[in-house]
Coordinates of C-alpha atoms in Angstrom, one line a residue:
M7 CA 10.2 -3.0 -4.9
K8 CA 10.5 -0.9 -1.8
G9 CA 8.3 1.8 -3.4
L10 CA 5.3 -0.4 -3.0
C11 CA 5.5 -0.4 0.8
Q12 CA 4.7 3.0 2.2
K13 CA 3.0 4.5 5.2
C14 CA -0.5 6.0 4.6
H15 CA -1.6 9.5 5.6
S16 CA -4.7 9.9 7.6
S17 CA -6.6 10.9 4.5
N18 CA -5.8 7.5 2.9
V19 CA -6.7 3.9 3.5
E20 CA -4.3 1.1 3.8
I21 CA -4.9 -1.7 1.4
T22 CA -3.0 -4.9 0.6
L23 CA -2.3 -5.7 -3.0
E24 CA -0.9 -9.0 -4.3
N25 CA 1.4 -7.7 -7.0
G26 CA 3.7 -10.6 -7.7
S27 CA 5.4 -12.3 -4.8
P28 CA 5.4 -10.0 -1.8
V29 CA 2.2 -8.5 -0.4
C30 CA 2.7 -4.8 0.3
E31 CA 0.6 -2.2 1.8
K32 CA -0.5 0.5 -0.6
C33 CA -2.5 3.6 -0.1
A34 CA -5.8 4.5 -1.6
K35 CA -7.8 7.7 -1.3
K36 CA -10.8 7.4 1.0

């Protein structure tokens, strides 16, 4: 499940998704 946690580029926004047990930071386009 490491793929869910990633650093976001400046063109993206950091969002937290509750996908199961761990809450990871995902990236969404601005």
